[in-house]
Every structure is written in C-alpha cells, then in structure tokens.
Short mmCIF file of C-alpha atoms and ligand atoms in Angstrom, two decimals:
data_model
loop_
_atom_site.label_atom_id
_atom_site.label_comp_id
_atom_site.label_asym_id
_atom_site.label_seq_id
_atom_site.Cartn_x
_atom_site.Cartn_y
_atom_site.Cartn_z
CA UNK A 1 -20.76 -22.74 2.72
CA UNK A 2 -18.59 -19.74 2.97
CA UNK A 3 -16.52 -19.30 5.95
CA UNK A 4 -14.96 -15.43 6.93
CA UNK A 5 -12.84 -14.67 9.75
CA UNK A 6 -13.51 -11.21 11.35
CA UNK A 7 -10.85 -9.64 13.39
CA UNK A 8 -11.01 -6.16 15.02
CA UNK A 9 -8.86 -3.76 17.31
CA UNK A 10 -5.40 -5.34 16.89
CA UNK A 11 -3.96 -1.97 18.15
CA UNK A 12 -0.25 -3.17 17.26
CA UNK A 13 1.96 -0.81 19.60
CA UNK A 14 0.15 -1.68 22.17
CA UNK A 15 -0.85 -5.24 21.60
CA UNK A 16 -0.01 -8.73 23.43
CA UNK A 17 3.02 -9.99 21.34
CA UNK A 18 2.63 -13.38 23.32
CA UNK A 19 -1.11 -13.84 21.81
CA UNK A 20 0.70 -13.32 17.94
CA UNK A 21 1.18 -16.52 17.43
CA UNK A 22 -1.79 -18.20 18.58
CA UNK A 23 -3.89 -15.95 17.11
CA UNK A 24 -2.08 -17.00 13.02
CA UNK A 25 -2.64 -20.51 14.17
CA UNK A 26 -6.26 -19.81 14.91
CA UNK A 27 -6.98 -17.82 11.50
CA UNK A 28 -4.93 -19.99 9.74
CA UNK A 29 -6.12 -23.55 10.76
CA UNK A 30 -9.79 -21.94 10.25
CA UNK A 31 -10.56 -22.74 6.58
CA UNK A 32 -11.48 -19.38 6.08
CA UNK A 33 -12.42 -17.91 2.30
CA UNK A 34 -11.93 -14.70 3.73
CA UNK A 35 -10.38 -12.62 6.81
CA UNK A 36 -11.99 -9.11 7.60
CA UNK A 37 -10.45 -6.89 10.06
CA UNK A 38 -12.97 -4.36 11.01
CA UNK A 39 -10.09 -1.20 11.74
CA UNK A 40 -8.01 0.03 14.54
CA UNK A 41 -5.05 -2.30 13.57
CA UNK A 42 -2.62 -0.03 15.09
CA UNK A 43 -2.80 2.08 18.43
CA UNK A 44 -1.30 5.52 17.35
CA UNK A 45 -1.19 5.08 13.38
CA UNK A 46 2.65 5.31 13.75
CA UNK A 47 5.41 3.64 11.11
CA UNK A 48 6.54 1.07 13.17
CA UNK A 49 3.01 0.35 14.27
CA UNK A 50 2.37 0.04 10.49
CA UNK A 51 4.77 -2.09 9.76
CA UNK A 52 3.94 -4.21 12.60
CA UNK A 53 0.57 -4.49 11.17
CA UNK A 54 1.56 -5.29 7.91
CA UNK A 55 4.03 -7.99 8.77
CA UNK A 56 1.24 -9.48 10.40
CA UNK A 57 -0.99 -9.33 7.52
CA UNK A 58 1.24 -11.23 5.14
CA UNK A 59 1.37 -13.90 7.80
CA UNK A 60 -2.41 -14.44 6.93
CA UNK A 61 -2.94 -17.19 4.45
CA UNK A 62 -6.20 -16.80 3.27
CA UNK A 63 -7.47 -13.34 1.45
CA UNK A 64 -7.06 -10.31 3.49
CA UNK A 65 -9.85 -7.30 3.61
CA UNK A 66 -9.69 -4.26 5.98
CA UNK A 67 -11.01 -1.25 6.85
CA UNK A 68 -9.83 1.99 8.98
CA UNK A 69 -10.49 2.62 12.53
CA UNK A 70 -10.16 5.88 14.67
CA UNK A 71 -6.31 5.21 15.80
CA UNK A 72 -5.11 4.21 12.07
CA UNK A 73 -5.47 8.19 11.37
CA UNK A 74 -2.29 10.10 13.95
CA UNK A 75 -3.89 11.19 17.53
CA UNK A 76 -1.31 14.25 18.19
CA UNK A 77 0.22 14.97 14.40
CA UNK A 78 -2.24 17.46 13.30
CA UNK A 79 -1.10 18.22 10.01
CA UNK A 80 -1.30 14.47 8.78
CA UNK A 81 -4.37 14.38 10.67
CA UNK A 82 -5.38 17.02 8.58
CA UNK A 83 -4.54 17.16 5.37
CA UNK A 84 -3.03 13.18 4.73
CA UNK A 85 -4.75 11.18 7.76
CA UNK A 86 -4.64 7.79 5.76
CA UNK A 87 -1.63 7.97 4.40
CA UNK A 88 0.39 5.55 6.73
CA UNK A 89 -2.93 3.08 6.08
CA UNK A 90 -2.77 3.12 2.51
CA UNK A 91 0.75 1.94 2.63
CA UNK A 92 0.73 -0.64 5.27
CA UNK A 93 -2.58 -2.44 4.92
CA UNK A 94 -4.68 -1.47 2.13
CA UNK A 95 -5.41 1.67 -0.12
CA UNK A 96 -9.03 1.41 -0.63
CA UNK A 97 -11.09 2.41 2.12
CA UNK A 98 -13.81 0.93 1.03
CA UNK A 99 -12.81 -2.54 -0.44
CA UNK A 100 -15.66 -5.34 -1.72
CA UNK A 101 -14.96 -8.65 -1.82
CA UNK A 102 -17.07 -11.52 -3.37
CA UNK A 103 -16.50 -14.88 -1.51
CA UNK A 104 -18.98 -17.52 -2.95
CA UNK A 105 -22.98 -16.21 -2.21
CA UNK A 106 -21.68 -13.30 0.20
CA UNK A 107 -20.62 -9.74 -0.57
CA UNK A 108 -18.68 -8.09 1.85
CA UNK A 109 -18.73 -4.51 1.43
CA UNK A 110 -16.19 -2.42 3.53
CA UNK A 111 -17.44 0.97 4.82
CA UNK A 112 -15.57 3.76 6.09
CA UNK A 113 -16.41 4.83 9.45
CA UNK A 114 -13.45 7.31 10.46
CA UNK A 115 -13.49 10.97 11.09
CA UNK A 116 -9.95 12.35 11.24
CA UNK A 117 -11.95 15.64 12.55
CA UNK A 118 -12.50 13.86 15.85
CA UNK A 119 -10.55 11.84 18.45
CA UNK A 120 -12.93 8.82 18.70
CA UNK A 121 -16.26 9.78 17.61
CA UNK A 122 -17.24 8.52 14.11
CA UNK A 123 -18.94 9.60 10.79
CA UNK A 124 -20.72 7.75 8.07
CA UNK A 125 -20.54 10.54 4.95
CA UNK A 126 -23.47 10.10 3.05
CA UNK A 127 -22.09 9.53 -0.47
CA UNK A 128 -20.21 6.94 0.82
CA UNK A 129 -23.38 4.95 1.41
CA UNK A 130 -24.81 5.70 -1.89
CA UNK A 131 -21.86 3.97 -3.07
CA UNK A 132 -22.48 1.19 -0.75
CA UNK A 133 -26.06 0.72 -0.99
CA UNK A 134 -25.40 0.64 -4.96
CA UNK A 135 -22.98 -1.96 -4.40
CA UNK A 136 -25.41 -4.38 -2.95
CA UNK A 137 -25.47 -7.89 -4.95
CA UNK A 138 -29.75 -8.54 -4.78
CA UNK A 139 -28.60 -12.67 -5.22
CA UNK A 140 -25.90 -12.30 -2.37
CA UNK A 141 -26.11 -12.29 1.17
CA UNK A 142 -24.62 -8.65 1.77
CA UNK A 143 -22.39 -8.32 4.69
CA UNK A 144 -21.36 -4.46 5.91
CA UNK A 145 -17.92 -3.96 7.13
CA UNK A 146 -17.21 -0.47 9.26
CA UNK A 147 -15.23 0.21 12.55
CA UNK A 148 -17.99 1.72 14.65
CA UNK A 149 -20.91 0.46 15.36
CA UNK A 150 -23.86 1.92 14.04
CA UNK A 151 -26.13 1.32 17.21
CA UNK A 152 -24.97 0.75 20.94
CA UNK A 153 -26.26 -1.69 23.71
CA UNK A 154 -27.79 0.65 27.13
CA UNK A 155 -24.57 0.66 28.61
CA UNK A 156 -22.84 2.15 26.24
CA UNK A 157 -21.21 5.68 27.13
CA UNK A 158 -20.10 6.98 24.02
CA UNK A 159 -21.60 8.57 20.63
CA UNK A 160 -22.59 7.08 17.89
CA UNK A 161 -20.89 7.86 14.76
CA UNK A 162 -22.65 11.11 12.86
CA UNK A 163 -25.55 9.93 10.63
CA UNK A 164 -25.38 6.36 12.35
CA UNK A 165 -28.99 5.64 12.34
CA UNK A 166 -30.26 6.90 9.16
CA UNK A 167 -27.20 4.38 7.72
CA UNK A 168 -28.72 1.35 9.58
CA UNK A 169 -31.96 2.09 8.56
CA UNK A 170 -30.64 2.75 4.85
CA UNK A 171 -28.52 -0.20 4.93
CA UNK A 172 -31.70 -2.87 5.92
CA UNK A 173 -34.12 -1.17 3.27
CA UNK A 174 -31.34 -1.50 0.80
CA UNK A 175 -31.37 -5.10 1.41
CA UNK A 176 -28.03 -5.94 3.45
CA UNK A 177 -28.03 -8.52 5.95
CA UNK A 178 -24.88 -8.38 7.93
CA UNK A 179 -23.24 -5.38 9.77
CA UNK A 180 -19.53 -6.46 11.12
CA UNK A 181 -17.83 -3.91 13.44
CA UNK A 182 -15.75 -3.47 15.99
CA UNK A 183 -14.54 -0.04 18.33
CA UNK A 184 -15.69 -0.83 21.31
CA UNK A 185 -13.65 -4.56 22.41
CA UNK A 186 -16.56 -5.93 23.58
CA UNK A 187 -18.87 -8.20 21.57
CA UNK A 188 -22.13 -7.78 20.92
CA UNK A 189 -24.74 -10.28 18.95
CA UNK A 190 -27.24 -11.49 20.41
CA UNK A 191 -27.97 -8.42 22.97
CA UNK A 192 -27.89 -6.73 19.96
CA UNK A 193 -30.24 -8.51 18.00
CA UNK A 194 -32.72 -8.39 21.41
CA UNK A 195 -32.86 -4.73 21.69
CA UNK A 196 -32.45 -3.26 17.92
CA UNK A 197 -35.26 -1.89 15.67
CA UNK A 198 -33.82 -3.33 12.84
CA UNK A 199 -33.94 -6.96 13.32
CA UNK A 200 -33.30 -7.52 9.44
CA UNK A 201 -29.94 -6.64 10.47
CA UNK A 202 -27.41 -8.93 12.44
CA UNK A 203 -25.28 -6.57 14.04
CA UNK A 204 -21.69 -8.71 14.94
CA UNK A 205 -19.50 -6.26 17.11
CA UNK A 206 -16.42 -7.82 17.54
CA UNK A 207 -14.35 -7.40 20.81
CA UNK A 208 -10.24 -6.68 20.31
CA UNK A 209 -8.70 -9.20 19.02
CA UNK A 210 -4.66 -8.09 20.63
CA UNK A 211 -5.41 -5.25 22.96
CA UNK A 212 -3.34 -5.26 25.58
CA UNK A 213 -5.47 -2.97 27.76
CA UNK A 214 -6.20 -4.97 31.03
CA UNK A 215 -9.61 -3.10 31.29
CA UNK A 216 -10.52 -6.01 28.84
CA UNK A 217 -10.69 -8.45 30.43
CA UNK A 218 -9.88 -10.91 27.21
CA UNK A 219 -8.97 -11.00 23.40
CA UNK A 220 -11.15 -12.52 20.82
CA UNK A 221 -12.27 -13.02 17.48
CA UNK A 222 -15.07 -15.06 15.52
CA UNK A 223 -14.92 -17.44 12.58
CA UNK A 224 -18.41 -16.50 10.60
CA UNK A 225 -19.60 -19.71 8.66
CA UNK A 226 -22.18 -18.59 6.22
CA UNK A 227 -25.20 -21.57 5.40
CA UNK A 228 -27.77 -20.45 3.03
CA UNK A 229 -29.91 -18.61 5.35
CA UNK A 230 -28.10 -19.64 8.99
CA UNK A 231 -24.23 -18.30 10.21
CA UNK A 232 -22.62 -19.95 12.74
CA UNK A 233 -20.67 -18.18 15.07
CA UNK A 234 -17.26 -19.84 16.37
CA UNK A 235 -15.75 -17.50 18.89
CA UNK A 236 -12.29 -17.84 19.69
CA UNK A 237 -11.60 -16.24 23.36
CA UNK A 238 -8.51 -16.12 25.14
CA UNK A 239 -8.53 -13.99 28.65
CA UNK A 240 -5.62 -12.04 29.74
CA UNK A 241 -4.39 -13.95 31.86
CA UNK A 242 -4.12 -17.03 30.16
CA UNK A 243 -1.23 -17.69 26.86
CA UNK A 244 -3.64 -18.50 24.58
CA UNK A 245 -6.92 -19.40 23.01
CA UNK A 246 -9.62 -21.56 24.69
CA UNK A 247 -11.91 -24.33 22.48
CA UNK A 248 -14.58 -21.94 20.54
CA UNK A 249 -17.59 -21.28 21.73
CA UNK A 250 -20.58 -21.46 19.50
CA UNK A 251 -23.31 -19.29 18.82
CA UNK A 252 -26.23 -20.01 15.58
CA UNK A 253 -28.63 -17.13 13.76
CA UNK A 254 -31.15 -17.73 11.26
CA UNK A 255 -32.99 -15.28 8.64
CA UNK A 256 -37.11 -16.65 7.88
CA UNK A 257 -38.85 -13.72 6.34
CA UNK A 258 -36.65 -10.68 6.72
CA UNK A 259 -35.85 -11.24 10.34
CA UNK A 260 -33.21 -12.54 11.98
CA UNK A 261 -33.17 -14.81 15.10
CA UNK A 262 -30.73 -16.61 17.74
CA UNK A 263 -31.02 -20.32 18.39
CA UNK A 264 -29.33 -19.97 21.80
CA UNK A 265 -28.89 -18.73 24.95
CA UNK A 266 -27.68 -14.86 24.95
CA UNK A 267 -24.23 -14.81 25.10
CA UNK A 268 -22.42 -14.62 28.65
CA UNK A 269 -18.79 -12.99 28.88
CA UNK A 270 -16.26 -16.21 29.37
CA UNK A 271 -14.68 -13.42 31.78
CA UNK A 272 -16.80 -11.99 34.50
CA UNK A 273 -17.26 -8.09 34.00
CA UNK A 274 -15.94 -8.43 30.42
CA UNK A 275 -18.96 -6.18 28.84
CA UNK A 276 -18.96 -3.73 31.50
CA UNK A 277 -15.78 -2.33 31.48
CA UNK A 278 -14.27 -1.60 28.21
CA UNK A 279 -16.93 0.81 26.52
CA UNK A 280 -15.69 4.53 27.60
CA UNK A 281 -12.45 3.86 25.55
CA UNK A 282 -11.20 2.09 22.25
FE1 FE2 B 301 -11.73 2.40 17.71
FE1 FE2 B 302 -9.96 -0.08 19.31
#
C-alpha cells in the first residue's frame, strides 16, 4: 500500500495564508510515502513568491516531488522568460524538471508541461516523452506527473497543450496508468474517466490547493492510496469561506484488464458552481 499526496496550484503571492496551516496538518498527518505538487506553486514566478514556496516545502515531512506550471516561468520579464525562464524554479523548489521517484510498486514520473513561449497555453516536446515513455518500470504501476492536462471535460474553454493527444495516446500504449495534473483548479476524475478514449488512463486533475481567487469557489487536494490494482481517493476540500478543511470525501477506481473503472457515484462539487467557473483562467 503506497500512499502519495498530490497538491497543485499553490500560487503563493496570491494564496490564502489562513489555509497554510491547515493544509501542513493535512499533508502531514496523511501517512504519505510521497507528496507531488503538479506546478504553478507561485502566481508570478517572483523571489519572494519563491521563497514563499520553498519555505513551505521544507515544512513538508514526507518526500517532496514537483513539477513546473505556466506562472513558475515570469509573465511580464521577457528576457528571463526568454532566455532563463526556470531559473527562479530551479532554486526554490527543484532543479530537475522532470524528476522520478520510486515509492514501493509505483513510479512517478514528472513531465514537463510548460511553454515559456506562451502565456498559459502548454507544450509537451516530444523528446521529452521519449524520455518518459523509456522511463516506464513494466513491474510498476506508472503514474504521469505534468501541469496541464492532456485532455479537457466539454466545458472547458481553453487549449490543450501542443501535442497533447498524441502524448495521451503514447503514454497508455507505453503502458502508464496514472496521469496527475492540475492547471485548471477544478477537479476532474470520474467525468474524466466517463468521457475519455483512453480509459487505460486515470486522468486525476487536481483543483488549487491555496488559490485565493474567489472564482473558485474552494481549495483542495487528494491523498492517492495505491492497492494493487484499486486507488482510493481521499479528497480534502475546504471552501472559501470556511478556515479550514472539511472530513475527506472518498472516491475508489479499479484497473481489470487494461481499463479503468469508478465504484461510485460521479463526483459532485461540495460547492455549488465549483466546476463551472474556474476554467477560462489558471
Ligand atoms: Fe496553470
Ligand atoms: Fe494555476
């Protein structure tokens, strides 16, 4: 039994500080092997912002793995855009941008997703995933870790990331089993699972775990407990306007012959309108 906790969007800078606390409580009293924070861990890539990050960071007790999102590379300083965009990340958090880590029967394998070319909009370069794919572990349950998604629900009004499907489709033939992401601050399973073409895939798009956007209704994260073929699903939800985190909810997948399935109800916002307003930004 392997337990990982992902994170996503802390957007330090413009984050709740009140929900700081909790949230190290949370991760910490989870019994977690692992912690992966799926980018976007600061708001406008700035020092302080990085610092903030990274003082959070060494707050978290168990194993730490991370990977870039859109506003870890500066928005309006074009030469570090240009010709040093991960600079302040390598310092601060991590510099690999595309870490592995081996926790028991899983392999998480950390892709990056970022395009310092664009604003939001993301790219998946394509010798990055021949290093990924190669990376697989055959005896492991493989877990992906990027910022963007790599497919979007209907009601989704932005772009996928450049070469986004061919790397989903690549990633299930090469035999992962597990996409983690983030980007957008709303989650995404289940509705996920229902709609994709690649059902050999469990797509887990994490909502923000510190945004302090109102549009969104409510922070969150998930504790992943890996089971031989099943994960449970803990999600950890605390709306705006409350001071902390409610009693998880629980959600249960299951992978018989390639495909993966849900054993409950799809999953309902704890927040009404949560999923519908947060997608034209992040
Ligand atoms: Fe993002
Ligand atoms: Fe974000």
């Amino acid at each position: 039994m392997t337990r990982i906790v992902h994170l996503s969007d802390l957007h330090f800078g413009y984050h709740r500080a009140d929900l700081v606390a909790p949230l190290l409580d949370r991760i910490n009293g989870a019994g977690a092997d692992l912690v992966v924070v799926t980018g976007d861990l600061t708001h406008r890539a700035r020092a302080a912002q990085f610092r903030m990050a990274r003082d959070f960071l060494s707050r978290i007790a168990p194993p730490v793995m991370a990977v870039a999102g859109n506003h870890d590379v500066p928005l309006y300083n074009l030469p570090v855009r240009l010709l040093a965009p991960y600079c302040g990340y390598r310092r601060a958090v991590s510099p690999a941008l595309a870490p592995l880590r081996q926790v028991g029967p899983v392999c998480v394998l950390g892709l990056n997703s970022v395009d310092p070319l664009a604003v939001q909009k993301g790219r998946i370069r394509r010798a990055d995933l021949r290093r990924l794919t190669a990376g697989l572990d055959g005896g492991a349950m493989n877990v992906v870790a990027l910022h963007h998604p790599l497919e979007h629900l209907p009601a989704v009004d932005k772009d996928l990331p450049r070469n986004a499907t061919q790397a989903l489709a690549r990633i299930e033939r090469a035999g992962a089993q597990v996409v983690l992401s983030g980007h957008l601050h709303v989650w995404a399973t289940d509705a996920m699972l229902e709609q994709t073409a690649h059902p050999g895939l469990l797509q887990i798009q994490a909502g923000t775990a510190l945004c302090a956007r109102p549009s969104d209704r409510q922070n969150e994260f998930a504790v992943l407990q890996f089971d031989g073929p099943v994960i449970h699903i803990e999600r950890h939800i605390a709306p705006m306007a409350e001071a902390g985190f409610r009693p998880p909810i629980h959600e249960r997948f299951s992978r018989q012959g390639g495909i993966w399935r849900a054993h409950q109800p799809p999953e309902t916002p704890i927040v009404p309108g949560a999923t519908e307003t947060a997608f034209s930004t992040a």
